[in-house]
Coordinates of C-alpha atoms in Angstrom, one line a residue:
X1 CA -60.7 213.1 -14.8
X2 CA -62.7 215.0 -12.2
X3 CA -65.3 213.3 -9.6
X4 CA -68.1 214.3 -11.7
X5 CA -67.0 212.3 -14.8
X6 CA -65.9 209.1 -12.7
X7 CA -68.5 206.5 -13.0
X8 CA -70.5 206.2 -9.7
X9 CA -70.6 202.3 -8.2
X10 CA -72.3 200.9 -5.3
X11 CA -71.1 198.8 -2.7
X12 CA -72.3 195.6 -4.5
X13 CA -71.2 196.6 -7.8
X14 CA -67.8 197.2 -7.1
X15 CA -67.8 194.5 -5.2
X16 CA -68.9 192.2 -7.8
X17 CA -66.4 194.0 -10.2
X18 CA -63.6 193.2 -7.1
X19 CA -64.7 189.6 -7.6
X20 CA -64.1 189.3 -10.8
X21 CA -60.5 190.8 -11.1
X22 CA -59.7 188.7 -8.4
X23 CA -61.1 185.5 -10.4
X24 CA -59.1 186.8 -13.4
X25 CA -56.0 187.1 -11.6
X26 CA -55.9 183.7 -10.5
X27 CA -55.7 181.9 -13.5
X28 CA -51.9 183.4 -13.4
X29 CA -51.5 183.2 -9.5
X30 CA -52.9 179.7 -8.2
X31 CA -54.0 179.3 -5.1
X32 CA -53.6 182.4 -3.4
X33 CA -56.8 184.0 -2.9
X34 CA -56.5 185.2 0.5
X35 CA -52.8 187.3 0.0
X36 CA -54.6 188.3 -3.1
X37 CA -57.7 189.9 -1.2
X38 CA -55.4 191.6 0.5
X39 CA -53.6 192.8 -2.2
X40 CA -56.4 194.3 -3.9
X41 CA -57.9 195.4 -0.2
X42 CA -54.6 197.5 -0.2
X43 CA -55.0 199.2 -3.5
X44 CA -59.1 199.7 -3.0
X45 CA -58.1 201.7 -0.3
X46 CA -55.5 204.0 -2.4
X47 CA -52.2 202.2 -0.4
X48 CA -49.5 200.0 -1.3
X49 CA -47.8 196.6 -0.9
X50 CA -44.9 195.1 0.4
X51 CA -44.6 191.5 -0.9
X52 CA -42.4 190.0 1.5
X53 CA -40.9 186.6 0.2
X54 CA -38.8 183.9 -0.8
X55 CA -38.1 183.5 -4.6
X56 CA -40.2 182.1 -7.4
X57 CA -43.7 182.7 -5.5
X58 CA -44.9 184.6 -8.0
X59 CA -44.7 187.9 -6.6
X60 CA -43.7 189.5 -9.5
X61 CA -46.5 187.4 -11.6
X62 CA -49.0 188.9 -9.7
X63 CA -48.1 192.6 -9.4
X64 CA -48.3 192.2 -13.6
X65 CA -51.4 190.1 -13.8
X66 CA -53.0 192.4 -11.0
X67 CA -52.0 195.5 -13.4
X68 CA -53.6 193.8 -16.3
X69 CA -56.9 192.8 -14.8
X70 CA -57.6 196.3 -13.3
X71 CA -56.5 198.2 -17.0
X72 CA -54.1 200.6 -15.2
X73 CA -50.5 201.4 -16.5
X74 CA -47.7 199.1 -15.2
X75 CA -43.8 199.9 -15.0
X76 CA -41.3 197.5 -12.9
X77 CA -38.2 199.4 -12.1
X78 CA -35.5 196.7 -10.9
X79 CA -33.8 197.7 -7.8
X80 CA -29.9 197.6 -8.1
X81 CA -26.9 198.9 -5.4
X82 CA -26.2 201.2 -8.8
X83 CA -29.5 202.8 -8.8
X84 CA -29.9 206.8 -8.6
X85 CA -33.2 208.9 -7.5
X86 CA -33.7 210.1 -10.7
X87 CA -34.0 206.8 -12.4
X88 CA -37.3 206.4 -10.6
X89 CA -38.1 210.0 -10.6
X90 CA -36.6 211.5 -14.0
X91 CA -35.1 214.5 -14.6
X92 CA -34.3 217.3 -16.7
X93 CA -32.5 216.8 -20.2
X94 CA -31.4 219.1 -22.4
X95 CA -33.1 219.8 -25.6
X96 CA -30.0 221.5 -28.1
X97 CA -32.8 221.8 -31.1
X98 CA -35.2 224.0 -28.6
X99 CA -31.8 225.3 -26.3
X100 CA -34.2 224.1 -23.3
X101 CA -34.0 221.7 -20.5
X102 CA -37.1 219.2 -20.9
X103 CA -38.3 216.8 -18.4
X104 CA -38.1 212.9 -19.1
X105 CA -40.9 211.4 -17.1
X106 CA -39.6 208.1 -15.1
X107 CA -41.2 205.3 -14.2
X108 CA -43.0 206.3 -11.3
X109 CA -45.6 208.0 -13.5
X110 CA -47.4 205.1 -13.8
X111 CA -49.8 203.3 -12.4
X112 CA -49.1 200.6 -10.9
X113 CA -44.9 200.5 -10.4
X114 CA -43.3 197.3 -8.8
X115 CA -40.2 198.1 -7.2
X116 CA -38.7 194.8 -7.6
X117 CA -36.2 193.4 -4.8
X118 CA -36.6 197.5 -3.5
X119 CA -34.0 196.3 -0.6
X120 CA -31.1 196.1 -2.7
X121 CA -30.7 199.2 -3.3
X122 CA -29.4 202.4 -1.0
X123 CA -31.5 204.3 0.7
X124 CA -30.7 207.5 -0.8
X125 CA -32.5 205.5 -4.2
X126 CA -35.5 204.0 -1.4
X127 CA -36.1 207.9 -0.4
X128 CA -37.2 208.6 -3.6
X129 CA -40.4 207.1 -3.4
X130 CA -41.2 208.6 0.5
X131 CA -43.2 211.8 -1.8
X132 CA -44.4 209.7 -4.2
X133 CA -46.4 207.1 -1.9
X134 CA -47.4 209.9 0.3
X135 CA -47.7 212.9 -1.2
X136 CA -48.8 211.4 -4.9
X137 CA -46.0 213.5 -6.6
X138 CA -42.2 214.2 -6.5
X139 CA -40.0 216.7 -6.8
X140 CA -37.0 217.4 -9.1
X141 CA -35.0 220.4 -9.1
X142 CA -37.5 222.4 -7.4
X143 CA -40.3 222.0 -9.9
X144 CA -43.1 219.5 -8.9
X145 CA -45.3 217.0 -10.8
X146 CA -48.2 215.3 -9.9
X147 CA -48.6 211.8 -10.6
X148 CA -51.1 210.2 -12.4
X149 CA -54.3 208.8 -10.6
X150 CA -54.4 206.0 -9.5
X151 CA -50.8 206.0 -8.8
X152 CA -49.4 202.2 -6.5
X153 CA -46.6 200.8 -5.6
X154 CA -46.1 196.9 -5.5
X155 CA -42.7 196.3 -3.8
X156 CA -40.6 192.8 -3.5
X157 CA -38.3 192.0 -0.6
X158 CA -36.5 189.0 -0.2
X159 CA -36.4 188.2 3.7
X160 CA -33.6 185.6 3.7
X161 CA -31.0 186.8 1.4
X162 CA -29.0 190.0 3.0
X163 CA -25.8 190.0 1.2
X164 CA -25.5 193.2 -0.4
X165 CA -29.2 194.8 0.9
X166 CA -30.1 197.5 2.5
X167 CA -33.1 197.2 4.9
X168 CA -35.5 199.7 4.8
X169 CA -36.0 202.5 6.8
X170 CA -38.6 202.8 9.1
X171 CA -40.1 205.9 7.6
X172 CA -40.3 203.8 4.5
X173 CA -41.9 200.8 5.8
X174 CA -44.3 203.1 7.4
X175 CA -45.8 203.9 4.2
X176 CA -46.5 201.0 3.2
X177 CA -50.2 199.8 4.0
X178 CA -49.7 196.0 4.4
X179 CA -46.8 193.4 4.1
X180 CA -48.1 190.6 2.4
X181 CA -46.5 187.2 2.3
X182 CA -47.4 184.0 -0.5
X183 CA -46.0 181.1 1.3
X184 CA -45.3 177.9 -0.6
X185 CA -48.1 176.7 -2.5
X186 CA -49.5 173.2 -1.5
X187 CA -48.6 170.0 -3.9
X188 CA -51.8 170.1 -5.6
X189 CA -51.6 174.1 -5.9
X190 CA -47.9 173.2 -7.6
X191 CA -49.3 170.1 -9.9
X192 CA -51.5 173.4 -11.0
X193 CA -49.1 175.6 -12.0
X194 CA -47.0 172.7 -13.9
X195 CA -50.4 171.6 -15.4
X196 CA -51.5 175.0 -16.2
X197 CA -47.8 176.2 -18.0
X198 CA -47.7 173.0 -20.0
X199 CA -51.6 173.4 -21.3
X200 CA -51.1 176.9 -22.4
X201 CA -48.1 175.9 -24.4
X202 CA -46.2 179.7 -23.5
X203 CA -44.7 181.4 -20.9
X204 CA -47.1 184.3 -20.8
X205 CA -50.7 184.4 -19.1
X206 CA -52.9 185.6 -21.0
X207 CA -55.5 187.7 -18.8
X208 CA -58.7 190.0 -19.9
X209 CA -59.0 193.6 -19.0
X210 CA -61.8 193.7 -16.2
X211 CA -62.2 197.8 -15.9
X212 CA -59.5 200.8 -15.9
X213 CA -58.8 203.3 -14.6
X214 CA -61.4 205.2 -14.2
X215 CA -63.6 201.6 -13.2
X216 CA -60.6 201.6 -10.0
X217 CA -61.0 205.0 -9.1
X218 CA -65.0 204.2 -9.1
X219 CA -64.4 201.0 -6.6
X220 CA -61.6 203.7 -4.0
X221 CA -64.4 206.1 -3.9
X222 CA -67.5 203.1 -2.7
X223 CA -64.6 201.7 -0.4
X224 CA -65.0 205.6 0.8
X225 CA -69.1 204.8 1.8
X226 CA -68.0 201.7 4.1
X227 CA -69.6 202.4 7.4
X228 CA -67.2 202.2 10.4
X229 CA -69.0 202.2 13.5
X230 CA -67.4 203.8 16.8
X231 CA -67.3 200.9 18.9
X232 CA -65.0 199.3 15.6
X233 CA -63.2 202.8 15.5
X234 CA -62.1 202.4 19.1
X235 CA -61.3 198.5 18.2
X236 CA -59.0 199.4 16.0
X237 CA -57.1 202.2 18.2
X238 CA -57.3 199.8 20.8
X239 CA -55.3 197.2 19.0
X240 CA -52.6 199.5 17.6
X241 CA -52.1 201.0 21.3
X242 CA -51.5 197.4 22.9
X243 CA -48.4 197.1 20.5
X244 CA -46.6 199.9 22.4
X245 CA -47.2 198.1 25.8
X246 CA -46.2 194.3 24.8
X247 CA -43.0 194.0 27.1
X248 CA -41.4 192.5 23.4
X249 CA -41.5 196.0 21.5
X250 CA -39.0 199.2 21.5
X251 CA -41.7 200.5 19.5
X252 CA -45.3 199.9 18.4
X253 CA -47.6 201.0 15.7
X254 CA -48.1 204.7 15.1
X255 CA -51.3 206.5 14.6
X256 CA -50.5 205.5 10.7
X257 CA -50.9 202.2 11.7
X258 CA -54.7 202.1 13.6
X259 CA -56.0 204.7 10.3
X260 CA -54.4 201.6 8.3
X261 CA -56.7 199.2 9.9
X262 CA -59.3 201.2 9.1
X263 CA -58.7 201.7 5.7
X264 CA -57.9 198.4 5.0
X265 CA -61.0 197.1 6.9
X266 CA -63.4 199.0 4.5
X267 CA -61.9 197.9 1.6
X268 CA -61.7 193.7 3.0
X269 CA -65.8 194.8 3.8
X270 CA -66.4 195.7 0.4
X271 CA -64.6 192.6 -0.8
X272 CA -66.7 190.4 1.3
X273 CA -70.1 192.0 -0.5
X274 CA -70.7 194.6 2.9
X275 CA -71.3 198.2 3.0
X276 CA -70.0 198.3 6.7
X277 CA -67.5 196.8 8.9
X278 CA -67.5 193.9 11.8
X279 CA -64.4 193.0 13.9
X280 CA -63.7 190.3 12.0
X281 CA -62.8 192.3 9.0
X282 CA -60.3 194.3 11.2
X283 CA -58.8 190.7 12.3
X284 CA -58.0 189.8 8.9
X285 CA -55.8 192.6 8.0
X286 CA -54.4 193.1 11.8
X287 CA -51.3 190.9 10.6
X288 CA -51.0 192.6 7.5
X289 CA -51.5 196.0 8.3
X290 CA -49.3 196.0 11.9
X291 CA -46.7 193.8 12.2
X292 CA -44.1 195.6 9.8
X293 CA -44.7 198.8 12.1
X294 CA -43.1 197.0 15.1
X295 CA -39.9 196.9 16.2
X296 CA -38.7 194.0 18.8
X297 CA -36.4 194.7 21.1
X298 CA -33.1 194.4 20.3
X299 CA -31.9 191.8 22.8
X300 CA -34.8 189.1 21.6
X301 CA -33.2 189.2 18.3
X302 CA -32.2 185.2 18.8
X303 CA -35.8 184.0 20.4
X304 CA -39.2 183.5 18.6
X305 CA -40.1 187.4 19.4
X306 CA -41.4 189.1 16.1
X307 CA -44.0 191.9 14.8
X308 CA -46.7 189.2 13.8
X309 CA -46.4 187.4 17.4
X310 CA -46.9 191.0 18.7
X311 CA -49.7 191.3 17.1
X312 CA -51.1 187.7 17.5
X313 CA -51.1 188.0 21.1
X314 CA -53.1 192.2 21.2
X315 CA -55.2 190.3 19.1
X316 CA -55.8 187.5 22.2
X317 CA -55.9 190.4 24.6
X318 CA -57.9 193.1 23.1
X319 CA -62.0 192.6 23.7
X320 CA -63.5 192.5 20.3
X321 CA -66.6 194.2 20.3
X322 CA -70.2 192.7 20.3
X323 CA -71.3 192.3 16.8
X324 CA -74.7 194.0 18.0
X325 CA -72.6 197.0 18.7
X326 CA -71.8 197.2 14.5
X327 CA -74.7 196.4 12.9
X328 CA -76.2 199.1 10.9

């Protein structure tokens, strides 16, 4: 589909389309609105996810239901120590009726993929999927394919299990736009769920199709119109530039990481109804968009230190700007 043929939305219309996928997700996902926003803030502004969490938080659950909501194509490739590149990629087979070698798609040509528990496997298997987040295509054998558009990745980590992981690179983590953690739900959020599952009398959620493809690619291209003003701009450099001086770090965010605020910030204005963005829409995906780009020191492995503390305390230090400064 070329940009002529996508269907042109406004700020409030794709936000009020926004709205509504988020309302249909959550009658599979309870109570999680806000990891949710960013979720969806991520892939309004054409990035992806780590979900970063303990078991049974629905993290899977909501990489489906956020698949079926938006009508886009969903594949889940499960992550395992005996997984090769070209599992994820595909490769070239041999046809004997034609005498040819014909290539099997795999499931990266999708639209949506969650890379379920993507620590557990090596990283020659994590590379993989450094062209496809980045580039939108991969290469096998020398021959490249595009992927389809819009092409995301969803990707689960378990933090406290490390038995038989491999941590990701840097490079890789890099590319991912936010880190987004659940938490545990409160006791009336779990009452829910039980309440919910027994009501339902199945396993399965059964969720509407809000929009497609298309209807996605419509919302990434009003996220595009968001207005960033200068003095948020700067803001936003400002912040990611403080991370490299915190006496905790080795190292701070790249470049990559103050564009990230950026993007994400658009997207979290358009989700709040806004054709422009104020500090406070960088503030909410500061966590989120930084902290996985920092690296603590070594030697504070055993104290409190960590990338969301980093960023907690630029956050304190960094003068926000007037909300005069922003206003259209």
């Amino acid at each position: 589909m070329t940009e002529a043929d996508r269907p042109a939305l406004s700020v409030p219309e794709a936000a009020d389309l926004a709205r509504r996928v988020l309302d249909e997700v959550e009658k599979a996902v309870v109570g999680k609105r806000e990891a949710l926003m960013q979720v969806l803030a991520a892939v309004l502004a054409k990035g992806h996810v780590l979900l970063e969490d303990y078991p049974g938080l629905g993290k899977t659950l909501a990489a489906r239901s956020l698949a079926q909501a938006l009508g886009i194509d969903f594949a889940r490739a499960q992550f395992t120590p005996d997984l090769l590149p070209a599992d994820l990629t595909g490769s070239f087979i041999y046809d004997q009726r034609e005498a040819v070698f014909e290539f099997r798609r795999g499931p990266l040509f999708t639209g949506l993929l969650l890379a379920d528990e993507i620590n557990r496997t090596p990283p020659k298997t994590q590379a993989a999927l450094l062209e496809a987040m980045q580039e939108r295509q991969i290469t096998v054998e020398g021959e490249t394919f595009r992927l389809p558009a819009p092409f995301h990745v969803l990707a689960t980590a378990n933090p406290i299990e490390y038995e038989g992981t491999f941590p990701l690179p840097e490079a890789q983590l890099d590319r991912f736009l936010l880190r987004v953690s659940f938490g545990y739900p409160t006791a009336h959020e779990e009452y829910d769920v039980l309440a919910r599952r027994v009501a339902r009398r199945q396993e399965e959620v059964e969720l509407d199709q809000i929009t497609d493809a298309p209807g996605l690619l419509a919302m990434q291209a009003a996220v595009e119109t968001v207005v960033v003003d200068e003095s948020v701009g700067r803001y936003c450099v400002e912040l990611a530039v403080a991370t490299r001086h915190h006496p905790d770090v080795l190292t701070g965010a790249s470049p990559r990481g103050s564009l990230g605020l950026v993007l994400a910030a658009r997207a979290f204005a358009l989700l709040r109804g806004r054709d422009y963005v104020v500090p406070e829409d960088v503030k909410a995906v500061a966590r989120p968009v930084l902290a996985h780009r920092i690296t603590v020191k070594p030697e504070l492995w055993m104290s409190d230190a960590s990338g969301r503390r980093v960023v907690d305390a630029v956050l304190g230090q960094v003068p926000t700007p007037a909300t005069r400064d922003v206003r259209r």
